[in-house]
Amino acid sequence: MLTDTQARKAKGADKPYKLADSGGLFLLVSPTGHRSWRLKYRFADKEKLLTFGTYPDVSLVKARDERDKAKAALREGRDPSVEKKQAAAARTLGASNTFEACGRAWHELNKPRWSEVHAGNVIDSLENDLFPAIGALPIKDVTEALLLAALRKVERRGAIETSHRIRQRASDIFAYAAAGGMRTGDPAAVVKSLLKPKPKAGKQPALTDLDECRQLIADVEAERASPITKLANRLIALTAVRSAVQRHCRWTELEGLDGDNPIWRVPPGTMKLALRLKDDVTFEHIVPLSRQAVEAIEAVRPLTGHLPFLFPNDRHAHRPMSENAVNALIKRAVEGKYKHRHCPHGWRSSFSSLMNEWRRREGRPDDREIINLMLAHVAEDKVEGAYNRAAHMGRRRELAQIWADMLLQGAPAAESLLKGKRN
């Protein structure tokens, strides 16, 4: 049997030569003095050669251990050379298939079956909360502890429902990776029970007193924050659109801003509709814009008019504003005065309650249907026909202006929010 001293003292010669050990293991010495461990064996009646590495990086003891593993594989009918190639391929695959790479591939695979808005929300959540924490790791190395630590950060900012949504998306990514042979097991399934429970579903908090609504706008606009976020809140309040509609508003959706009948033509893909209807232009929503809404839009134009979205993302200018931006501003106004009392979606309830109260006071029962149309409360599957997006447009425009005058009574002009940029 070969000794370590013999291996260490082996020098190059005119021709390559072998120093035999046992069980087919030998040290091949090249003319330059390079020494490498080899194993000669037979598999399926063919003579084959397996390399274990260079001496002294691979010691004699380690080489014998590798030989014994190869012999064990042979006894079980496995070819150690093939297994070595498979292991090397798995290592390469693991290094290149990071969690982020798998996440983006999973997103691209599923994007065609999602609405544009949902697809954007999914990738934004991954980029904001998972990729920075575990994105660079090979997906096979992401453990329950690492994933839970990333989700705990989301919980600490109070976004409990978001943490559960992100966990489910991570679970889908792990399933995608497992199906491709990139890992086994689903850490997201293990941590599910360790997350804080979701809050019980209920109505979105909303102020329904006109004076309180006015004060909320004043308090929000007095905060030290981006004027873009403040104007976003003002536009949601004036138009009573869903926050996703506001965040994804593109400049190309706005028409006639310098005329008598300005409108916001919301594409169906942004609306709360069944997926099969999101490409049906019949279900686009037309929002008549009050004078104050146009002023808010024009106020933001110098800041974002060169970008696709009215309200872009702080970090990615060509993406829409974060879904939490306006909500976070409302929550922190006056040291949390409006937390659990109002949210961006709450402006829809504010508009509905106060305008229905107004029409009852004014003796306008027919305006109830108009108010519902303005909120895009439509029956998608009505047998009698599709949603008439232009119905009662004249009256809808009148009510939009009445609401704007009521809500912003005494409020400063929208352009004043630009002074100091972050006041």
mmCIF file of C-alpha atoms in Angstrom, residues 21 42 85 96 99 228 262 272 283-284 292 304 309 359 420:
data_model
loop_
_atom_site.group_PDB
_atom_site.id
_atom_site.type_symbol
_atom_site.label_atom_id
_atom_site.label_comp_id
_atom_site.label_asym_id
_atom_site.label_seq_id
_atom_site.Cartn_x
_atom_site.Cartn_y
_atom_site.Cartn_z
ATOM 1 C CA ASP A 21 -2.322 1.941 -3.428
ATOM 2 C CA ARG A 42 -15.240 -1.941 -14.220
ATOM 3 C CA LYS A 85 -21.185 14.047 -12.797
ATOM 4 C CA SER A 96 -27.109 29.433 -10.696
ATOM 5 C CA PHE A 99 -34.214 32.045 -4.993
ATOM 6 C CA ILE A 228 -46.607 63.114 -4.813
ATOM 7 C CA PRO A 262 -62.084 66.046 -18.525
ATOM 8 C CA LYS A 272 -61.867 44.799 -9.793
ATOM 9 C CA PHE A 283 -65.862 47.187 -18.748
ATOM 10 C CA GLU A 284 -63.540 50.164 -18.683
ATOM 11 C CA GLN A 292 -60.071 70.168 -8.123
ATOM 12 C CA THR A 304 -43.904 62.867 -12.941
ATOM 13 C CA PHE A 309 -47.340 56.669 -14.107
ATOM 14 C CA ARG A 359 -79.022 63.363 -1.963
ATOM 15 C CA GLY A 420 -40.591 72.961 -0.493
#
